[in-house]
XYZ file of C-alpha atoms in Angstrom:
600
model
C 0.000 0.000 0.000
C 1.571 3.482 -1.091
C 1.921 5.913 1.313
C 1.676 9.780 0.145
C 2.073 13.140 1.636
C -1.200 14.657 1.051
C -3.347 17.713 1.806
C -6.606 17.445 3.057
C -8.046 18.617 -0.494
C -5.580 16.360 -2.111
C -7.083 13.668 0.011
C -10.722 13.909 -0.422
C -9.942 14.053 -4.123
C -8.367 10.831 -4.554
C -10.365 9.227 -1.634
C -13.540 10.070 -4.613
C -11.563 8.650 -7.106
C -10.748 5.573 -5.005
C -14.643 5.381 -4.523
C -15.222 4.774 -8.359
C -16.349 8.584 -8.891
C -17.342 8.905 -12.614
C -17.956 12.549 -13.224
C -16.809 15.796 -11.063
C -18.028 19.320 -11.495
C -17.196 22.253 -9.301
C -16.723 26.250 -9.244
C -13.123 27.303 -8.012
C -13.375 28.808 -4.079
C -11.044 29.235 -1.580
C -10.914 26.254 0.538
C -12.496 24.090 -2.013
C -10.299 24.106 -5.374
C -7.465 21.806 -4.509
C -10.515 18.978 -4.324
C -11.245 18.608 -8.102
C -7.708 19.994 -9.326
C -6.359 16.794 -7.541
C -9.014 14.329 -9.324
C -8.328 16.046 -12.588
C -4.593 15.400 -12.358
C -4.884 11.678 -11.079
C -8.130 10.559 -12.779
C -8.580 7.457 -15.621
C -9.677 8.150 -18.692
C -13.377 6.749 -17.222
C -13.705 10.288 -14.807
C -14.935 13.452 -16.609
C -13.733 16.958 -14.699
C -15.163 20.114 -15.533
C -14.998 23.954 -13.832
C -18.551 24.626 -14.403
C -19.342 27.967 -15.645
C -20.768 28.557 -11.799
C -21.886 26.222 -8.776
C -25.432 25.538 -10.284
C -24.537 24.345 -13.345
C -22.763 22.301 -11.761
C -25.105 20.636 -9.642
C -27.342 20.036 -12.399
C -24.785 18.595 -15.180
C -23.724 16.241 -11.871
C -27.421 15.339 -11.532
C -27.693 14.133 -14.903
C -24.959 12.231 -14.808
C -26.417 10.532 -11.511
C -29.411 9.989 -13.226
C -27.663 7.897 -15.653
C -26.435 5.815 -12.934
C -22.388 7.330 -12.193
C -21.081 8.669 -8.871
C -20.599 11.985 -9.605
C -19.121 14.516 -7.092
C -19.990 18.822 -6.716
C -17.068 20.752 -4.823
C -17.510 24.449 -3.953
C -17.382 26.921 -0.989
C -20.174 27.311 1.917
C -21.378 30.769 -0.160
C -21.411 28.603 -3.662
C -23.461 26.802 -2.021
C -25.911 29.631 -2.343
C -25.870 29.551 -5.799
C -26.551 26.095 -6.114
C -29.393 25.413 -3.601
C -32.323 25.989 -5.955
C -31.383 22.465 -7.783
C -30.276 21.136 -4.296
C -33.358 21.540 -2.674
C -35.228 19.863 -5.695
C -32.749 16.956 -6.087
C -33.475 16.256 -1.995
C -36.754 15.509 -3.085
C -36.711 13.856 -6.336
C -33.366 11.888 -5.518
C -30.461 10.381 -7.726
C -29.507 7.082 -8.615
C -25.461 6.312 -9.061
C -24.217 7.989 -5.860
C -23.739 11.988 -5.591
C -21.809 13.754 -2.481
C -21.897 17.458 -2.546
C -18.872 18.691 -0.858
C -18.823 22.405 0.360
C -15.916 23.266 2.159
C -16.963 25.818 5.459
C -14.283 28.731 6.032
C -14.272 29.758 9.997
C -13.092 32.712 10.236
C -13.720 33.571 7.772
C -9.914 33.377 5.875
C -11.129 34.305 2.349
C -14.975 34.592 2.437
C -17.419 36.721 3.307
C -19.767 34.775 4.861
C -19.080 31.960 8.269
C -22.078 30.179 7.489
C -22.666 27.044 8.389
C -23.275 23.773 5.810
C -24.519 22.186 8.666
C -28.095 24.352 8.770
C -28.493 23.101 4.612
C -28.219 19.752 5.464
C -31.187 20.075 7.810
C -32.777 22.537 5.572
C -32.979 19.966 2.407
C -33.287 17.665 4.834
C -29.899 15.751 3.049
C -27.542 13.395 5.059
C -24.124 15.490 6.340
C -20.782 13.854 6.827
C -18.373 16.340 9.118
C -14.673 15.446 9.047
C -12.370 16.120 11.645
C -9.442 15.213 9.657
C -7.443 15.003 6.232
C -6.999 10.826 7.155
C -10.915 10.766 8.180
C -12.004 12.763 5.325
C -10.117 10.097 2.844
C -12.656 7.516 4.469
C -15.349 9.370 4.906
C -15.753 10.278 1.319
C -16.167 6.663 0.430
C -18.755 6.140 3.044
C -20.713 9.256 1.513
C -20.933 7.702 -1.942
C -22.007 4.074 -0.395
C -24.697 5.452 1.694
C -25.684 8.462 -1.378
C -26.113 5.588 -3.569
C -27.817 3.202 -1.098
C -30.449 5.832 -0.396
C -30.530 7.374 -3.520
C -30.180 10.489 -2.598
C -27.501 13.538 -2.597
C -25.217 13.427 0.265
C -23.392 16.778 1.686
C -19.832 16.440 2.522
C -18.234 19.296 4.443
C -14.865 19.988 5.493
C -13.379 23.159 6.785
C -10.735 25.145 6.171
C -7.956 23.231 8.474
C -9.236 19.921 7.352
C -9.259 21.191 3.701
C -4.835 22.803 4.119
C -4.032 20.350 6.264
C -1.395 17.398 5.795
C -0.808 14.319 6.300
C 0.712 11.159 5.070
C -1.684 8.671 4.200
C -1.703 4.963 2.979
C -3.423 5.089 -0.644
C -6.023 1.993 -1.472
C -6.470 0.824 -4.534
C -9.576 2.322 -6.147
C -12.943 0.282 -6.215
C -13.788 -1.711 -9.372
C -17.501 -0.182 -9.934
C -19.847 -1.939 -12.436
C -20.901 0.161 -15.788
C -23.401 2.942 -15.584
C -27.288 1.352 -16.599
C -27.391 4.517 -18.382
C -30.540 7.350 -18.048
C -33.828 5.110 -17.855
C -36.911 7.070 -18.827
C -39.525 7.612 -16.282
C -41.746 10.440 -15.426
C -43.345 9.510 -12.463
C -39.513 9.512 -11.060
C -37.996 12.149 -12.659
C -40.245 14.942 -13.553
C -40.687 16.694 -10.313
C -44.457 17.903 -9.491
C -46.419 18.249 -6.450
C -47.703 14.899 -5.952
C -44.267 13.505 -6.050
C -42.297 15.892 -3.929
C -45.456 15.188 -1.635
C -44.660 11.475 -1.637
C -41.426 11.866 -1.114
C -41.773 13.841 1.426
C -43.051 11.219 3.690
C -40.527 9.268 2.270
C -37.467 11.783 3.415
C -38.849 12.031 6.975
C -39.322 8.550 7.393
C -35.774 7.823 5.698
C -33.811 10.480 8.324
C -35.809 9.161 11.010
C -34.113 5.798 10.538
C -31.167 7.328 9.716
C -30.082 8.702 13.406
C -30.450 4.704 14.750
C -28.154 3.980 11.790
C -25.573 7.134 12.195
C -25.362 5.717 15.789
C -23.819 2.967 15.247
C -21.638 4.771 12.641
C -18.052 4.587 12.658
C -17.072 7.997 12.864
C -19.860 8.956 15.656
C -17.866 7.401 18.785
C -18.192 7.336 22.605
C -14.890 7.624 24.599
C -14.076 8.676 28.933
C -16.195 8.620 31.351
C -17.386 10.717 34.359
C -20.133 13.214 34.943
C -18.997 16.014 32.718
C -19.258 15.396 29.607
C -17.866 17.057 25.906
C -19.452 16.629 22.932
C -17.511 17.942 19.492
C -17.254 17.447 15.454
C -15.159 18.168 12.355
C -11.936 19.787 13.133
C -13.259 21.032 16.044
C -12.727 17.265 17.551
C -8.666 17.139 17.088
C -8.676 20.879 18.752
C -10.882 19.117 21.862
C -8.060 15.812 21.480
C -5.447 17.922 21.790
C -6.143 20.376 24.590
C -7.543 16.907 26.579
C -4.171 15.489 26.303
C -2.284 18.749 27.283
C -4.586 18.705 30.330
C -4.138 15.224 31.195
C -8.380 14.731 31.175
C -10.343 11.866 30.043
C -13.921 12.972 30.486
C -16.834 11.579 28.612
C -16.178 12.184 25.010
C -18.675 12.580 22.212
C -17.394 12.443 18.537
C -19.976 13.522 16.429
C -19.347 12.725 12.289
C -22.646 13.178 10.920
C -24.787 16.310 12.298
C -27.372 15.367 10.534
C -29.353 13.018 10.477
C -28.437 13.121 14.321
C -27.135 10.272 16.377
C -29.458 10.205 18.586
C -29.647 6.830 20.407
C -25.544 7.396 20.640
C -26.222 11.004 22.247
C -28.795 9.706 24.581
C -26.073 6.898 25.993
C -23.510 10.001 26.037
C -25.404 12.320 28.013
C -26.588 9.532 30.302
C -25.601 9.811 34.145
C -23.942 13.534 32.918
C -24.537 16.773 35.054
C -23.007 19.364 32.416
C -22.009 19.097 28.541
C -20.116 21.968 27.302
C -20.151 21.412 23.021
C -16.644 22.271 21.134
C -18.087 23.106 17.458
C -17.588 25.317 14.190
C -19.396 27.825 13.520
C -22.822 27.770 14.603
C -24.571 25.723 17.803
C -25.383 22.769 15.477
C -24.099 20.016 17.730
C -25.586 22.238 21.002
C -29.098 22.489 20.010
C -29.309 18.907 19.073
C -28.310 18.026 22.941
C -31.196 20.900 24.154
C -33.534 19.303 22.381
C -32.507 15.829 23.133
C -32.750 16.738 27.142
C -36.194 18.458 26.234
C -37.675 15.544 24.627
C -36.481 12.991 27.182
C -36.684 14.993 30.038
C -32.965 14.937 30.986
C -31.786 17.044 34.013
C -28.639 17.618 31.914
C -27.222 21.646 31.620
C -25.918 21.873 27.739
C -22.845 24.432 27.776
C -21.756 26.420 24.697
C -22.373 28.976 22.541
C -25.903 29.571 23.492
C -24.416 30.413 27.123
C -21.875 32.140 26.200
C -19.128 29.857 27.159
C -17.764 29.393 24.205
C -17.023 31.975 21.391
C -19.863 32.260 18.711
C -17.717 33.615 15.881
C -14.508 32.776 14.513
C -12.345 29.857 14.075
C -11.587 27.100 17.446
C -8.342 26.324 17.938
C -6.004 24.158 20.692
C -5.690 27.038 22.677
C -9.105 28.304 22.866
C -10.183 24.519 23.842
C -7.713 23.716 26.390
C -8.767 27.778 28.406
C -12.798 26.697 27.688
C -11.896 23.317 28.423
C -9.680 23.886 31.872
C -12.806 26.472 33.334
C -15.513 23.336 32.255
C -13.592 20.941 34.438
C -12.547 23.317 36.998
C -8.884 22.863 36.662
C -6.228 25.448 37.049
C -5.592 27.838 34.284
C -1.837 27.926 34.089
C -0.523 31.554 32.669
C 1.940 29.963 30.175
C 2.445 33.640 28.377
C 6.344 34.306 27.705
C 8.158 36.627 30.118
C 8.997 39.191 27.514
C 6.158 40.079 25.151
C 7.216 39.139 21.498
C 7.507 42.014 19.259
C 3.696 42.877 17.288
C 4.049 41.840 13.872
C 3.788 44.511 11.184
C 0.235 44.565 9.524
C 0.655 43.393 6.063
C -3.030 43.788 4.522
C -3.462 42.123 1.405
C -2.563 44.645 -2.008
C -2.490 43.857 -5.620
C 0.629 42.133 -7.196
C 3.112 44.681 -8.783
C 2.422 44.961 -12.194
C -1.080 43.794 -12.022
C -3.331 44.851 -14.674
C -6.551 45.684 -12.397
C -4.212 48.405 -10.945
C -4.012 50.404 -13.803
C -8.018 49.332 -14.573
C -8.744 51.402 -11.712
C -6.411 53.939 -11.994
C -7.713 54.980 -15.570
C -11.453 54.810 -14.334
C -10.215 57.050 -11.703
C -8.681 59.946 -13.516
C -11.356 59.547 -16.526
C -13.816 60.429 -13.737
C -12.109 63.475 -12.028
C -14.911 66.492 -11.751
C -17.921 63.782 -11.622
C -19.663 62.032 -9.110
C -19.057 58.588 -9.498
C -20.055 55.840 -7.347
C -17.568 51.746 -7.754
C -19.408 48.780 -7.415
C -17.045 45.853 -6.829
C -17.359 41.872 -6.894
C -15.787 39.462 -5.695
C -11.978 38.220 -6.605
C -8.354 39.987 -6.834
C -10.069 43.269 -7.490
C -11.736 43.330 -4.346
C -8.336 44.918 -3.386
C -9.019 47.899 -4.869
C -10.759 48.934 -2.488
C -7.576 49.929 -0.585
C -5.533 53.126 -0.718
C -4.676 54.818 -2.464
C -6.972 53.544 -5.108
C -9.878 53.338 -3.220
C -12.046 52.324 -5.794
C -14.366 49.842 -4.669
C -17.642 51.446 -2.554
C -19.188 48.180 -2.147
C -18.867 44.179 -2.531
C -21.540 41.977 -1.739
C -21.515 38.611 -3.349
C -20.505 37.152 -6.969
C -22.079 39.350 -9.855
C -23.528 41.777 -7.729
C -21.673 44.705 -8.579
C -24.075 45.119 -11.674
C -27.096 44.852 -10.186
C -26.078 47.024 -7.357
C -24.980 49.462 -9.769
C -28.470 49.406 -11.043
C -30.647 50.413 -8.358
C -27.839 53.171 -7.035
C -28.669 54.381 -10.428
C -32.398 54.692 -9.563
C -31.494 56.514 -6.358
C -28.841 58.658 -7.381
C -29.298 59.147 -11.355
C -27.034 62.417 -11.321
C -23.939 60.162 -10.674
C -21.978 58.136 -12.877
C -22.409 54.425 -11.781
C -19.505 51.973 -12.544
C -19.779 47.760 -12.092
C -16.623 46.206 -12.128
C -16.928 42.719 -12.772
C -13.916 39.550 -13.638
C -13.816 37.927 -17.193
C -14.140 34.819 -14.677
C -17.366 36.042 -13.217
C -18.342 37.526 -15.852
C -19.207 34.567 -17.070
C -20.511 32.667 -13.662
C -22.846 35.556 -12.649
C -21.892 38.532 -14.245
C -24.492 38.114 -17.385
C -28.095 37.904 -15.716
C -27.084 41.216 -14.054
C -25.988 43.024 -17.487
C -29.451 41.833 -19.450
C -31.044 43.273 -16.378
C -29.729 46.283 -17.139
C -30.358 46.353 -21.176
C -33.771 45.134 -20.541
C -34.910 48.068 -18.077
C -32.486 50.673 -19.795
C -30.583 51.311 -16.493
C -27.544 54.063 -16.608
C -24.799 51.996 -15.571
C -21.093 51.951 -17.359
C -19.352 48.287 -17.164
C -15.945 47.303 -16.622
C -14.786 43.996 -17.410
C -11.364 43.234 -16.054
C -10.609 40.723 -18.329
C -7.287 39.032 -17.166
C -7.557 35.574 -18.966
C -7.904 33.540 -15.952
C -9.265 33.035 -12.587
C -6.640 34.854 -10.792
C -7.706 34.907 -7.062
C -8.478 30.927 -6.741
C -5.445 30.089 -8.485
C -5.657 30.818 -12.324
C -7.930 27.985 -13.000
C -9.907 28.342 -16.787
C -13.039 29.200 -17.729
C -15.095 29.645 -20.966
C -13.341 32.673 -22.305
C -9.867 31.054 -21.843
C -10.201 28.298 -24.583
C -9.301 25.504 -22.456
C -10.930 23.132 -20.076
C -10.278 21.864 -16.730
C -8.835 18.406 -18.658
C -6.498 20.361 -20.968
C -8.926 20.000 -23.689
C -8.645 22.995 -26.250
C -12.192 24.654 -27.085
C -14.076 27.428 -28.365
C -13.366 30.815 -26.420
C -16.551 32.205 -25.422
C -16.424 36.057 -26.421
C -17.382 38.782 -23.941
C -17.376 41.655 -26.513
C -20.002 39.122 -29.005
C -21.925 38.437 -26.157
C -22.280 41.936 -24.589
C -23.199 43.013 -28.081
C -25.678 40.340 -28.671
C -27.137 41.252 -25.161
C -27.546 44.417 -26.681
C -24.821 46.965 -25.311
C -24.807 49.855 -27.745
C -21.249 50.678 -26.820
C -18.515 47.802 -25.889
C -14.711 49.056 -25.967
C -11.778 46.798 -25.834
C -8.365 48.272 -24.044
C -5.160 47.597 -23.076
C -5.348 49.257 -19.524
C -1.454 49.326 -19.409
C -1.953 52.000 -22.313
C -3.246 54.619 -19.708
C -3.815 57.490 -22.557
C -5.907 54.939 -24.627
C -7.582 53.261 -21.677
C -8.494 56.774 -19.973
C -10.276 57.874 -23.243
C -12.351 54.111 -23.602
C -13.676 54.893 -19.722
C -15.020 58.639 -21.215
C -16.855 57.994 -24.003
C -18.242 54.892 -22.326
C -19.266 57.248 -19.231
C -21.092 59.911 -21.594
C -23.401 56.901 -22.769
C -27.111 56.770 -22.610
C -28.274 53.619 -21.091
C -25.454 50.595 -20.721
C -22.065 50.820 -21.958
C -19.191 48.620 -21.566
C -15.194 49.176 -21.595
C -13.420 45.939 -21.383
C -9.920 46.131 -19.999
C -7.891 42.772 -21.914
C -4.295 42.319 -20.299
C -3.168 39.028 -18.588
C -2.773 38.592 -15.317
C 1.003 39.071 -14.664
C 1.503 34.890 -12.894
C 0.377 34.292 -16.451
C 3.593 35.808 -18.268
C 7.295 36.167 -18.218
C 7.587 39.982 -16.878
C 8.795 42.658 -19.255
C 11.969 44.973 -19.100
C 12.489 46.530 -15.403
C 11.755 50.090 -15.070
C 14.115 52.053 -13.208
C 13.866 55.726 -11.840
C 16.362 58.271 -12.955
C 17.692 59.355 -9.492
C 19.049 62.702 -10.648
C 15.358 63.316 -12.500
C 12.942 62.292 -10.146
C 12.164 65.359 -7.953
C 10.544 63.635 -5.222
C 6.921 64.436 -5.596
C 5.845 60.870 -4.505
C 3.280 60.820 -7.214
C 3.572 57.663 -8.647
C 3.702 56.147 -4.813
C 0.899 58.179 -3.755
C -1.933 57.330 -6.504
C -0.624 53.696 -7.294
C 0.129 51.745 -4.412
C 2.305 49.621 -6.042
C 4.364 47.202 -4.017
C 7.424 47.324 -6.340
C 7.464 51.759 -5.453
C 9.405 52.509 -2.555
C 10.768 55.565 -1.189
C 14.204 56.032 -0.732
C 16.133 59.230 0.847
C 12.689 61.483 -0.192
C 12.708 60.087 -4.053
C 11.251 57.409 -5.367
C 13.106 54.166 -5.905
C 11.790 50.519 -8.244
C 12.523 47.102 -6.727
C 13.913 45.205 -9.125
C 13.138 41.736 -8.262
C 9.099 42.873 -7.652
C 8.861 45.066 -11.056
C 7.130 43.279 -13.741
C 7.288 45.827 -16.193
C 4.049 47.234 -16.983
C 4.786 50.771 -17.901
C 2.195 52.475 -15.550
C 4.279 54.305 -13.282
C 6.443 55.651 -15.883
C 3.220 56.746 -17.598
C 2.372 58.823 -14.520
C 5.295 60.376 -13.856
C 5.428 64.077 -14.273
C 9.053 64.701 -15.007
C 9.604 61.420 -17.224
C 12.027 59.823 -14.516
C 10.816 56.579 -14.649
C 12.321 54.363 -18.381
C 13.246 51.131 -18.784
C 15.999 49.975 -17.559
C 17.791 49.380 -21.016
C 16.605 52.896 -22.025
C 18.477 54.401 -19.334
C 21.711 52.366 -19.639
């Protein structure tokens, strides 16, 4: 048996492909990605990979191929999720038949989201089977058990790791993959497939009676365990469990332990022999009181005289990520030990705050800049999205007034426009989302003529989860070369009157695209087209011409970039960060910034 150095992601892909998965479809989000980049590198010619043009079309090509009998797989993030539930919700109720695990990937924290919601409240909301890691070697099982019980049932299954469990590593033992029969193929029937009231009515009764028997089974499941003994008890899941583990065994405790896999359907004959002969519980769980208000209920409905600690009581954080140290202070006040001050002697030195900025040389830079100075003596109001040019939001751009979720930058746009129609009202969107959920926004705004001016940041890729394709790059996830879908063609088929392309490193140019879009009636469009600079070799360095530059700090003071530092009061390029692009020397006002070969 081959043993590998893996990371969680890395792990969860290939434990799916050791399950016999047949066809995986995902959107790319931070902690998710790594999931179906890993089956797409180790797959058989047998497993189809796609990046989906967003998170419901890829539920929906999965379902299809689960109709026709293959395990199929959905990654994402908790807030693709979102996107996707519409076809979730449906498919709870209609059901699959080759198996089909969902896996959204939770971010406590949140690291790079901007939501901490919880997967676990979906699974009870589409009333769908959950399976809760607490590990990168649990989550290589786990997945396998997902598929067996998905297809058992017929029914999706929702698999969700977090963040720690999704970057964490570990080396694992590999196991050979499973030898799965052929698909039956897609067998027509309406009374299954074609979802109307009577059915989901049905099935209903059928879902309710199917989770019921569900908690006896998840109770004698092998990742819901029992462990200690004494009156208090501790009850945890996911990552939150090797946190609890951990802190237990700096403490030297052994107290009743309950190791809870699957929040829902829960374990609730295994709960009821945890919390039995127990005075106090106090629940160790990410994000929300999943695991808590399970036990509540559980002493409500059986009359327990059993007090349920956590975050409903406030003894135990209710945002955020858990970690060792959290556990073993919560942990040590639970079970009235000591709290030992273990803080160094001499404080450590604060860190310097490094917030995150655009790459030097980066394209969406001088996107912003030219909207920027194109709009000097207007009122002008940025609507962002979501991906690397969130950032511009930052000084000294400061050129993103809002950011909500994916694509909604042009709606928002819209009904500022309605508000305010005196000011000029700009939607910055990706070429990436663009095409996930950029385009129901823009025929919005054709349809009910709204005054709104787009910008497209078209950088060939999708930069901020790791330059993964999509339909305007002309390549798919499998290295496949297609058609490039065309943003221009389809903004003019859409019917946007005026659609610019520009090269926003040619500032002059790119400045004059943004003006003539702005003093358009109705939608206009001006989309910026340079790559994204991990995409290509960097150009000639650009120096500054010490004995020229006369210190005015302008080029540091309305770019930002990281490669511009100052340097005894003038300003000075880093060589080993400059990529090239052009756009300081553009806005220099004394010409002291050339190439490097110009000046030598």
């Amino acid at each position: 048996m081959k043993e590998k150095l893996l990371m969680g992601n890395e792990a969860i892909g290939l434990g799916a492909l050791r399950a016999g998965v047949g066809f995986v479809a995902g959107y790319p989000g931070t902690p998710s990605t790594e999931i179906l980049e890993t089956v797409a590198k180790y797959r058989d010619a047998g497993t189809y990979v796609e990046w989906s043009v967003n998170e419901k079309a890829a539920m929906e090509a999965a379902a299809g191929a689960a109709y026709a009998g293959v395990r199929t797989m959905v990654t994402m993030k908790q807030v693709g999720l979102n996107v996707a539930s519409d076809p979730l919700m449906s498919l709870s109720y209609i059901g699959i038949k080759g198996g089909m695990v969902v896996v959204v990937a939770d971010d406590p924290g949140p690291i790079s989201s901007q939501t901490e919601q919880d997967t676990r409240h979906f699974a009870e909301f589409a009333k769908l089977p959950v399976f809760d890691p607490s590990s990168p070697e649990e989550a290589y099982q786990m997945i396998g058990d997902a598929f067996a019980l998905s297809e058992e049932l017929q029914t999706p299954v929702l698999f969700r790791p977090t963040t720690r469990v999704c970057h964490g590593c570990v080396s694992l033992p590999l196991e050979e993959p499973e030898k799965r029969p052929a698909p039956e193929g897609f067998v027509k029937d309406t009374s299954r497939w074609v979802i109307f009231p009577k059915l989901t009515y049905q099935n209903h009764q059928k879902i309710e009676a199917r989770n019921a028997s569900l908690r006896k089974t998840f109770s004698e499941y092998r990742f819901n365990r029992l462990a200690g003994s004494g009156q208090k008890g501790i009850a945890t899941g996911g990552v939150s469990y090797a946190y609890t583990k951990e802190a237990l065994q700096l403490l030297g405790q052994e107290p009743k332990l309950l190791k809870v896999g699957t929040p829902h359907p829960f374990p609730e004959q295994l709960a009821l022999r945890f919390l039995d002969g127990l005075d106090e519980v106090l629940v160790l769980e990410e994000l929300d009181p999943v695991i808590e208000r399970e036990l509540v209920y559980l002493c409500g409905k059986y009359r327990l005289n059993v007090i349920i600690k956590g975050k409903l009581t406030g003894d135990m954080p209710n945002a955020g990520e858990l970690s060792v140290e959290i556990a073993k202070m919560q942990l040590s006040r639970f079970l009235d030990l000591p709290i030992s001050d273990e803080s160094p002697k001499e404080a450590a030195p604060a860190l310097p705050v490094r917030p995150p900025v655009l790459c030097a040389g980066c394209p969406h830079r001088a996107s912003f800049y030219a909207v920027k100075q194109a709009k000097k003596g207007r009122k002008a109001v940025f609507s962002g999205d979501i991906g690397c040019y969130t950032l511009g939001n930052a000084a000294p751009l400061d050129m993103v007034d809002t950011c909500l979720c994916m694509g909604a930058g042009v709606t928002i746009a819209q009904g500022l426009h309605r508000v305010e129609p005196d000011a000029v009202n700009f939607a910055f969107i990706g070429d990436s989302t663009f095409f996930a959920s950029g385009l129901t926004g823009v025929v919005n705004a054709v349809y009910n003529d709204a005054d709104i001016v787009l910008i497209v940041l078209d950088n060939s890729t999708t930069a901020m989860t790791g330059h993964q394709p999509h339909p305007g790059t002309g390549k798919t996830m499998m290295g496949e070369i297609t058609r490039k879908v065309s943003i221009p063609k389809i903004l003019e088929g859409i019917g946007v009157s005026f659609v610019r392309r520009v090269n926003p490193l040619d500032l002059q140019a790119a400045k004059e695209a943004v003006q003539q879009a702005a003093a358009v009636k109705g939608v206009s469009a001006v989309i910026f087209e340079s790559p994204c600079v991990a995409l290509i070799k960097p150009a000639e360095v650009h120096t500054v011409e010490n004995t020229a530059c006369v210190g005015c700090k302008k080029c540091i003071r309305e770019l930002g970039c990281p490669a511009l530092v100052l340097e005894n009061g003038k300003a000075k390029i880093e060589p080993d960060m400059c990529y090239g692009c052009g756009l300081c020397a553009q806005v220099c006002p004394v010409s002291a910034i050339r190439k490097r070969g110009d000046r030598e």
